[in-house]
Short mmCIF file of C-alpha atoms in Angstrom, two decimals:
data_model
loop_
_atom_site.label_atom_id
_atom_site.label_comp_id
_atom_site.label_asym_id
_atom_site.label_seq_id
_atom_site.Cartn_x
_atom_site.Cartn_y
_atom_site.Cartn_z
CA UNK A 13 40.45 110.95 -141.61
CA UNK A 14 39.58 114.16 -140.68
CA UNK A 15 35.42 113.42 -141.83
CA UNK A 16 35.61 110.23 -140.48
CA UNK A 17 36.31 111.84 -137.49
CA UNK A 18 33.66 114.46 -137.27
CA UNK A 19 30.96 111.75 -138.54
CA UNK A 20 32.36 109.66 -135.15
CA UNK A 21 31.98 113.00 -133.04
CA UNK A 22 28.47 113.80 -134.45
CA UNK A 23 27.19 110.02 -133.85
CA UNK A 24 28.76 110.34 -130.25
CA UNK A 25 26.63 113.99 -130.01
CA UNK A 26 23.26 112.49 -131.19
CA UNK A 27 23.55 109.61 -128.69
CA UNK A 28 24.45 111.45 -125.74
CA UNK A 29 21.90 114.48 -126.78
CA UNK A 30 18.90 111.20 -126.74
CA UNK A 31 19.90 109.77 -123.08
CA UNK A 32 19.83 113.71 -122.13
CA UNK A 33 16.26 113.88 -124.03
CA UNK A 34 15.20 110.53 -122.28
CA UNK A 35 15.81 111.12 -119.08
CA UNK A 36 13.90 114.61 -119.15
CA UNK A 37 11.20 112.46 -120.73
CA UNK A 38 11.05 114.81 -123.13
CA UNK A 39 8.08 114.15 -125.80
CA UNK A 40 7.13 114.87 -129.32
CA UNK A 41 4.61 117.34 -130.68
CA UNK A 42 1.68 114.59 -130.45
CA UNK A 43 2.58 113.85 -126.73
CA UNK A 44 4.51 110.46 -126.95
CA UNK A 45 7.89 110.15 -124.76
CA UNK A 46 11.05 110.26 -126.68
CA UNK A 47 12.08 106.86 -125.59
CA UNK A 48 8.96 105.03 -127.13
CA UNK A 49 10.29 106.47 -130.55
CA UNK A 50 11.74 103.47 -132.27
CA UNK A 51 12.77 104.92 -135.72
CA UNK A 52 16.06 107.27 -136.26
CA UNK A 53 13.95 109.77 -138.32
CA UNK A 54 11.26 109.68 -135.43
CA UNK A 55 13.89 110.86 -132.95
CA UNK A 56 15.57 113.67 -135.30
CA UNK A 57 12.94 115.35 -136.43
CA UNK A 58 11.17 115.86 -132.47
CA UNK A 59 11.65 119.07 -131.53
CA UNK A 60 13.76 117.87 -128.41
CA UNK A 61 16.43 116.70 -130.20
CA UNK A 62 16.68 119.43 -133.22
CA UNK A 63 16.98 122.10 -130.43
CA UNK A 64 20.04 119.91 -128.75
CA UNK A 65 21.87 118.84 -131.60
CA UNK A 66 21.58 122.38 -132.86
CA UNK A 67 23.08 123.66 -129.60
CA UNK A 68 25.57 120.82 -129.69
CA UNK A 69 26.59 121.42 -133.56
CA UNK A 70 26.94 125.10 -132.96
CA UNK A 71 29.19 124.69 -129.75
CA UNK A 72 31.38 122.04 -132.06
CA UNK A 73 31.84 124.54 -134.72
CA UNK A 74 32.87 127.81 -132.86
CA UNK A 75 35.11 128.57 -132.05
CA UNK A 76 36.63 125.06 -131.08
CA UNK A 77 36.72 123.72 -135.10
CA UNK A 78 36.32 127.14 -136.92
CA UNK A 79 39.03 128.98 -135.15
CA UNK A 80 40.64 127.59 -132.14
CA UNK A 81 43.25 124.94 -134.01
CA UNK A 82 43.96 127.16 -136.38
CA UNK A 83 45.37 130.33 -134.34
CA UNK A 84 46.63 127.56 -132.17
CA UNK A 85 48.62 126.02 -135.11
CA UNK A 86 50.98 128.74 -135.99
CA UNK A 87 51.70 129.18 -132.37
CA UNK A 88 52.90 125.31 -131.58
CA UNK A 89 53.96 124.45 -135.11
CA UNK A 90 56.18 127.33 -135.78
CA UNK A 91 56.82 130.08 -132.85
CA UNK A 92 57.12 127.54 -130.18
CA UNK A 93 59.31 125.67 -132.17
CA UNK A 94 61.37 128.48 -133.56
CA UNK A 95 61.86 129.64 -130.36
CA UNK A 96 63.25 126.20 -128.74
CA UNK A 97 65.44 125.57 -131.67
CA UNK A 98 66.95 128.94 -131.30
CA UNK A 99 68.03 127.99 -127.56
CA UNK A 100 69.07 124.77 -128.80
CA UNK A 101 71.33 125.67 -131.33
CA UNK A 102 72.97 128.42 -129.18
CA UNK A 103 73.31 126.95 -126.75
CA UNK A 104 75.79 124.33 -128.56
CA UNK A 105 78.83 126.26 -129.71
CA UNK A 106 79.82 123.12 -132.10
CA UNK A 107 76.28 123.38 -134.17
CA UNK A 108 76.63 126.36 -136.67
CA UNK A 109 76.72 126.84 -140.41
CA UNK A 110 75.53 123.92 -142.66
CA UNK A 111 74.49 122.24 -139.67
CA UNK A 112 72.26 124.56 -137.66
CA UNK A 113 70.70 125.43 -141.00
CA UNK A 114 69.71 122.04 -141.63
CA UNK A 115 68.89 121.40 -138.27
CA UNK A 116 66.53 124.73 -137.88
CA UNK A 117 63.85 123.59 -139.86
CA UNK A 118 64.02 119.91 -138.78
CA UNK A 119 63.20 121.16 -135.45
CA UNK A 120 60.02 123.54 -136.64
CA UNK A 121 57.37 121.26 -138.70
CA UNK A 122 55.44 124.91 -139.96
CA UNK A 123 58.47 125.37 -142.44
CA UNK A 124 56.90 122.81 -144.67
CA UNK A 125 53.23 123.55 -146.45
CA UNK A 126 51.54 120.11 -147.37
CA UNK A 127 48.18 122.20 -149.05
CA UNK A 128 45.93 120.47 -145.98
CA UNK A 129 44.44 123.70 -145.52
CA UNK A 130 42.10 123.17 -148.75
CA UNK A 131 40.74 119.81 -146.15
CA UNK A 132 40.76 122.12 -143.27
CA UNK A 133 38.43 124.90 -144.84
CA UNK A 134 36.19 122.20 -146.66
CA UNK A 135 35.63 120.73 -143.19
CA UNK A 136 34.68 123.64 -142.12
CA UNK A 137 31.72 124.12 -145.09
CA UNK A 138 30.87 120.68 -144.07
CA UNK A 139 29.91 121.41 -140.87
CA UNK A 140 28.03 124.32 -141.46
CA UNK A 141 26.32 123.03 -143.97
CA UNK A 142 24.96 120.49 -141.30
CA UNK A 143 23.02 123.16 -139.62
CA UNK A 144 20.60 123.12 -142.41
CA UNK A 145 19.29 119.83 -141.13
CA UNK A 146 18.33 122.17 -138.00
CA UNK A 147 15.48 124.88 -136.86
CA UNK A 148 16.82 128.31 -138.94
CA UNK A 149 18.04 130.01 -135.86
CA UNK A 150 21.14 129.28 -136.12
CA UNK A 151 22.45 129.98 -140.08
CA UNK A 152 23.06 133.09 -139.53
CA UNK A 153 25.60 133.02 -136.90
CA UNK A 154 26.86 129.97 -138.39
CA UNK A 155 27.89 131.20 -141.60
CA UNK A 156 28.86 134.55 -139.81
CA UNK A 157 31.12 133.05 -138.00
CA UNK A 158 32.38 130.81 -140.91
CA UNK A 159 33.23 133.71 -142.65
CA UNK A 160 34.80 135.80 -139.79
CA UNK A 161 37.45 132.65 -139.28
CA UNK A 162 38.04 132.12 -142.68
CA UNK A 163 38.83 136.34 -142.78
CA UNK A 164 41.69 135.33 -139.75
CA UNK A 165 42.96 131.84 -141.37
CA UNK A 166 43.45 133.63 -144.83
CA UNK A 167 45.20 135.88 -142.95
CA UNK A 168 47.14 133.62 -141.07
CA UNK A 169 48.40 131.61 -144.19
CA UNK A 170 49.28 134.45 -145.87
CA UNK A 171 51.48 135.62 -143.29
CA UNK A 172 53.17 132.25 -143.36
CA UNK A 173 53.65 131.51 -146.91
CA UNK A 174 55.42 135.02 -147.14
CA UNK A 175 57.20 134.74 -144.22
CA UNK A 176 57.67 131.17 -142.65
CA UNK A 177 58.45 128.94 -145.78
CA UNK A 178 60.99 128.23 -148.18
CA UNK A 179 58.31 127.45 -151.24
CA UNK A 180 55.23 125.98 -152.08
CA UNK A 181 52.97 125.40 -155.17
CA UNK A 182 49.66 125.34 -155.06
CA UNK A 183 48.95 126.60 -158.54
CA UNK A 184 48.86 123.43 -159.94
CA UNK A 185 46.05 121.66 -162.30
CA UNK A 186 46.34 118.44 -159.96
CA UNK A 187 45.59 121.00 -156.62
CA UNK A 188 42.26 122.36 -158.29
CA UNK A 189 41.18 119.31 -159.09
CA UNK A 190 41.21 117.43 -156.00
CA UNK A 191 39.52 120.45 -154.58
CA UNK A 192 36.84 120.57 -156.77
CA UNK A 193 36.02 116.57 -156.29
CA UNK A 194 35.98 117.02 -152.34
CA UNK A 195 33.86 120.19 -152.89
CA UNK A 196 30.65 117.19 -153.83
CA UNK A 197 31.07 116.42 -150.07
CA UNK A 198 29.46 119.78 -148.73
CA UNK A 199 26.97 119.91 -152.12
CA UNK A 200 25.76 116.66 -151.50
CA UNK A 201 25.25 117.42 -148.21
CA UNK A 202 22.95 120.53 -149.07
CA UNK A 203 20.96 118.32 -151.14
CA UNK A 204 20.32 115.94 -148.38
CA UNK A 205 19.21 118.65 -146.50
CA UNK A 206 16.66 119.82 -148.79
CA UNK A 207 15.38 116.45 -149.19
CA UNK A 208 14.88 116.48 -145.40
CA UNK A 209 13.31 119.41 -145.22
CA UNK A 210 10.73 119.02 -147.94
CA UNK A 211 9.24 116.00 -146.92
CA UNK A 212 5.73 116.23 -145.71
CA UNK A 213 5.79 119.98 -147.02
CA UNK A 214 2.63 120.99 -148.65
CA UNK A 215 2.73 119.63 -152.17
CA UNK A 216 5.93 118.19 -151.69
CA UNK A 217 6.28 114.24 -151.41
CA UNK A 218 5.76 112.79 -147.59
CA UNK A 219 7.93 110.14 -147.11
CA UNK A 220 8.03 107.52 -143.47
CA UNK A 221 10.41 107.91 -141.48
CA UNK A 222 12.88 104.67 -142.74
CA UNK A 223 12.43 105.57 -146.65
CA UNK A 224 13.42 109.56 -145.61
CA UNK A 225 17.00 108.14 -144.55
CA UNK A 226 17.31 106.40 -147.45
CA UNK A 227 16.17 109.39 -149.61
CA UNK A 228 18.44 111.44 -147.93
CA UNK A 229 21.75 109.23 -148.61
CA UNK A 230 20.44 108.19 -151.85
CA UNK A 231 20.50 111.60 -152.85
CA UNK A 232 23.81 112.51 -151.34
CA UNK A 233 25.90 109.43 -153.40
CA UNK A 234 23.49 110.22 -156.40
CA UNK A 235 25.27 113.64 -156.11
CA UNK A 236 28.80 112.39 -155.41
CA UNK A 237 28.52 110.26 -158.26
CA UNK A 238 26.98 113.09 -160.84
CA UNK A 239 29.53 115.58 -159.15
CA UNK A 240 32.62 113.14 -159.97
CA UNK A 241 31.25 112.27 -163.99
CA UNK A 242 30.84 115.71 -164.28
CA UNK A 243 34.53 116.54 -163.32
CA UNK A 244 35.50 113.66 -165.69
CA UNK A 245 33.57 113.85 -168.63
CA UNK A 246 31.67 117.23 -168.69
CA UNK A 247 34.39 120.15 -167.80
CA UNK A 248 36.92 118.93 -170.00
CA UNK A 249 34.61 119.62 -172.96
CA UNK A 250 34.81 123.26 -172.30
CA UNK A 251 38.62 123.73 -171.94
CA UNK A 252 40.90 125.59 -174.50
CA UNK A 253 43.06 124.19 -176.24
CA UNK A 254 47.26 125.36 -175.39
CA UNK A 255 48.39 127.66 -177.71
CA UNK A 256 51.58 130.09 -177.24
CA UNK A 257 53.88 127.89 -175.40
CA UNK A 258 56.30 127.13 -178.08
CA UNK A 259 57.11 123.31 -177.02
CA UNK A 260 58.50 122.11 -179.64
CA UNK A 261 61.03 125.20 -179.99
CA UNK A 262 61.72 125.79 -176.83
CA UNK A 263 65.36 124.34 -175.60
CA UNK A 264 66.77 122.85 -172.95
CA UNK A 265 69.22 125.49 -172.68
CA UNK A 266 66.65 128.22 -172.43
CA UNK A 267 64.47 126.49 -170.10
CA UNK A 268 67.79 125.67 -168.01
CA UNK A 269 68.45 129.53 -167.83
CA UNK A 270 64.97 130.30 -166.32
CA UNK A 271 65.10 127.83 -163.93
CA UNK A 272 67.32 126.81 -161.11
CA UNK A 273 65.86 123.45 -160.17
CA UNK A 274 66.50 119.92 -162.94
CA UNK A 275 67.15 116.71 -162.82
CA UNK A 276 71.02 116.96 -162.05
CA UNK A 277 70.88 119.68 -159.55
CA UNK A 278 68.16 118.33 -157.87
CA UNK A 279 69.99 115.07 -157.15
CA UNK A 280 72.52 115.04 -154.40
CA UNK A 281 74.32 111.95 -155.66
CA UNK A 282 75.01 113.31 -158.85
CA UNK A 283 76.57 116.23 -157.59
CA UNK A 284 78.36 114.42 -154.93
CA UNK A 285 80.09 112.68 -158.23
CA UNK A 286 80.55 115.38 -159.97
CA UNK A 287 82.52 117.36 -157.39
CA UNK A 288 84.11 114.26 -156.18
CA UNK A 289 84.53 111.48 -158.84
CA UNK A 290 84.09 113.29 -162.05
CA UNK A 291 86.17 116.61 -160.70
CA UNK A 292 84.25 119.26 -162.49
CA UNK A 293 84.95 122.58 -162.54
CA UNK A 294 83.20 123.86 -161.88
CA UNK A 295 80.87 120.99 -160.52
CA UNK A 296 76.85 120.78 -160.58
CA UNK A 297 75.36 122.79 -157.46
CA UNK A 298 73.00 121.05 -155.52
CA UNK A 299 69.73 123.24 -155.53
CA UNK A 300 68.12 124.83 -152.19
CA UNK A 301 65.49 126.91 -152.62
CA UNK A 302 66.32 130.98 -151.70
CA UNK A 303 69.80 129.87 -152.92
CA UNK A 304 69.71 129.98 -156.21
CA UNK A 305 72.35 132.63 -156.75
CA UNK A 306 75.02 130.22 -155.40
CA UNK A 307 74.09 127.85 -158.56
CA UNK A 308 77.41 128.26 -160.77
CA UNK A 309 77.75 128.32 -164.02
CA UNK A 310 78.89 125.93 -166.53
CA UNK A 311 77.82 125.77 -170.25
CA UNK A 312 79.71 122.55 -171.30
CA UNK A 313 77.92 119.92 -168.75
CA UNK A 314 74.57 121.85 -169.19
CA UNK A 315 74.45 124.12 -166.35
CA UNK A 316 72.88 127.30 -167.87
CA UNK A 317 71.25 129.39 -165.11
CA UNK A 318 72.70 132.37 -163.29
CA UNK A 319 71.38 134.63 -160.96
CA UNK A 320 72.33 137.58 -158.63
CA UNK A 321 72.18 137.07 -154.88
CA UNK A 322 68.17 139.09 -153.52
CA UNK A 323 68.21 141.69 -151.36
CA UNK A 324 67.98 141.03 -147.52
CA UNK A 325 64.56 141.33 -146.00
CA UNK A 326 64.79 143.76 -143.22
CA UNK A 327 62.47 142.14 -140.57
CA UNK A 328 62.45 145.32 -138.85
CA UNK A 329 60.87 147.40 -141.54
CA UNK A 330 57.41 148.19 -140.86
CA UNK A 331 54.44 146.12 -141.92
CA UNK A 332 53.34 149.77 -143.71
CA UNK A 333 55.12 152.27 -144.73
CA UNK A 334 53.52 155.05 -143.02
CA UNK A 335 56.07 157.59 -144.78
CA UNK A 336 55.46 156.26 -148.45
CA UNK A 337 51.46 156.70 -147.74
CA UNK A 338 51.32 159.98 -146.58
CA UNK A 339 54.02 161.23 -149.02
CA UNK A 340 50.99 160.05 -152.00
CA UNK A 341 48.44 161.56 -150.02
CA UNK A 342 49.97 164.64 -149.94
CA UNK A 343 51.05 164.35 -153.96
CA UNK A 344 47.39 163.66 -154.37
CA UNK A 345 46.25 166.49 -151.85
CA UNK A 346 48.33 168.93 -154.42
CA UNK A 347 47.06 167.53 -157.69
CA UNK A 348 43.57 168.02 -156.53
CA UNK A 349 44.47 171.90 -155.41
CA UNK A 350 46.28 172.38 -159.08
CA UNK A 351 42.63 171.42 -160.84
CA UNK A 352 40.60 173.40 -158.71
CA UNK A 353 41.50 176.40 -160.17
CA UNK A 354 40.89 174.69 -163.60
CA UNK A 355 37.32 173.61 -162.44
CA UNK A 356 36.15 177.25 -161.43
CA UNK A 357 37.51 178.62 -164.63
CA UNK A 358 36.01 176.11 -166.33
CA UNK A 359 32.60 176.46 -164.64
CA UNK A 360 32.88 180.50 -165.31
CA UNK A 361 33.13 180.43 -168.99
CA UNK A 362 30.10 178.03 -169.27
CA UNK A 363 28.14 180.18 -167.20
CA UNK A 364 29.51 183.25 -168.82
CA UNK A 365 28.46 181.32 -172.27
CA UNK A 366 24.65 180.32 -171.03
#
C-alpha cells in the first residue's frame, strides 16, 4: 500500500512538474518546446524536467518521508496516548487493577510492534534509489541524509522495544525472508536505472525513446523474477544442515520448564475450566508476558515452569552510570601507573644489555 502510494505521489509530481515546464515553455537541448514532445522518455530525459523532478524527489524524501513520520510516530502513538490514558484512568476512581491494566494499553496503539518498520526503511531505499534516474547532484545528500535518519529511527526503535513493549520477535526465519524478497524492489530499481543511464552512452546500446521504457521495466521484473528463484531455489543449497538440537530427546517436561508460554496456558478457556469446572489446584495460569513468575506450579496436569518474580526497573536511574564509568577509568588510570614503572625498568636493562 505503502509503494502504491508513493508510485501515485511520483505520477502526480511528474505531471504537475510538465504543466510547470510547459507553461515556462521550457525547451530541450536541440531547441524544441517541451509541449511538442510527444513521447514519455522525450519529456524525462530534457533537462527541464530532470532538474524539477530532482528538486521535487529530494523535497519528498527529506525530511517529510525520511524523518518527519517517524519522530512524529512515537510522539502520537505512544506519549500522547500514554499521557491521555493516564488522566483517564485517574480520573475514574472505579477503573484500577485488572482493569486499568487491560485498559492502558488498549488506549496506546505503540505497545504493540507489528515488524512494519522493515516496509518503512525499504521505502525509504526505494526512494533514494530513484534519484539515480536524476543529474548526480543530488546522491550525495540523498544517501547522507538516508543514513543520518536511519542513525535516529534505529535509535528510536530501540528505545521502544526496551522500554515501550511487552515482547516482540523478530528473529524469526519467516521475518528474514520476507525481507530479503522485498529487498528485489530497490535492486531492481538500480538496474533500471543503469539501463537508463547507459543508453546512447558511447559504446553502449542507443535505444528510442518507447523501447527505453520497455527496457527499463523489462529489466526491473527480469530482476524481480531472478531475485525471487534465487531465494527459492539457489540459497537453500547453501544452508547447513541442524545438528545439536536434540529433538527427538528432548521432553515435554523440559521444554515446559524453559518456557512459560503452551498450548494450555496460552488459552483462556482452558484455564477458565480448569479453575472453574475442573477445580484444580492448583489450576493452569493464563500466560501474560512480564508475568511469568505468577505461573504456578503443578507437575501432575503438566505445568512444569517456575520462575522468580525480576527486579523492578527504576525509571529514574540514569541512562549512564556516570559513577560506574569513572570508577573504571580511574581502575584503568592506576593499572597503567603500576606498569610504568615496569616499562622503564624494562627499557633500562635492554639498554644496559646493548
Amino acid at each position: 500500500a505503502c509503494t502504491f502510494n508513493v508510485v501515485l505521489d511520483l505520477c502526480c509530481t511528474y505531471k504537475v512538474a510538465y504543466k510547470i515546464n510547459v507553461g515556462l515553455r521550457q525547451k530541450t537541448y536541440d531547441g524544441h518546446l517541451l509541449e511538442n514532445i510527444q513521447t514519455f522518455a522525450g519529456r524525462f530525459e530534457s533537462y527541464a524536467m530532470q532538474r524539477l523532478l530532482a528538486n521535487n524527489l529530494w523535497a519528498y524524501a527529506f525530511p517529510a518521508t525520511f524523518l518527519i513520520g517517524f519522530v512524529a510516530e512515537p510522539i502520537a502513538t505512544i506519549y500522547a496516548p500514554f499521557k491521555v490514558a493516564c488522566q483517564i484512568i485517574g480520573s475514574q476512581p472505579s477503573v484500577g487493577g485488572f482493569m486499568a491494566e487491560q485498559l492502558m494499553p488498549a488506549l496506546i496503539a505503540g505497545t504493540e510492534y507489528d515488524l512494519s518498520r522493515y516496509a518503512d526503511v525499504l521505502l525509504n531505499v526505494m526512494i533514494a534509489v530513484l534519484i539515480f534516474f536524476f543529474p548526480g547532484g543530488f546522491n550525495v545528500q540523498m544517501f547522507g541524509a538516508l543514513g543520518i535518519c536511519h542513525i535516529i529511527i534505529y535509535a528510536l526503535d530501540h528505545y521502544k522495544v526496551l522500554r515501550c513493549i511487552k515482547a516482540v520477535e523478530y528473529a524469526g526465519k519467516m521475518v528474514d525472508w520476507w525481507a530479503q524478497l522485498v529487498l528485489c524492489l530497490p535492486t531492481a530499481l538500480m538496474l533500471s536505472c543503469l539501463v537508463f543511464k547507459a543508453n546512447c552512452e558511447p559504446d553502449y546500446y542507443c535505444l528510442n525513446d518507447g523501447d527505453t521504457v520497455i527496457a527499463c521495466a523489462a529489466a526491473f521484473f527480469a530482476h524481480v523474477f531472478l531475485h525471487t528463484l534465487c531465494l527459492i531455489f539457489v540459497v537453500p543449497l547453501f544452508g547447513k544442515e541442524a545438528s545439536g538440537d536434540d529433538a527427538d530427546s528432548v521432553t515435554y517436561k523440559s521444554v515446559c520448564e524453559r518456557l512459560a508460554c503452551s498450548w494450555f496456558t496460552s488459552n483462556p478457556i482452558y484455564c477458565l475450566r480448569s479453575q472453574y469446572i475442573y477445580k484444580h489446584s492448583p489450576p493452569c495460569t493464563f500466560y501474560s508476558p512480564g508475568k511469568e513468575h505468577l505461573m504456578e506450579l503443578n507437575e501432575e496436569l503438566g505445568f512444569y515452569f517456575d520462575n522468580d518474580a525480576a527486579p523492578e526497573e527504576d525509571f529514574n536511574a540514569k541512562l549512564v552510570d556516570t559513577d560506574a564509568l569513572k570508577a573504571n577509568f580511574d581502575k584503568l588510570k592506576a593499572q597503567l601507573k603500576k606498569d610504568e614503572p615496569a616499562d622503564e625498568q624494562k627499557d633500562e636493562e635492554g639498554a644496559a644489555k646493548a
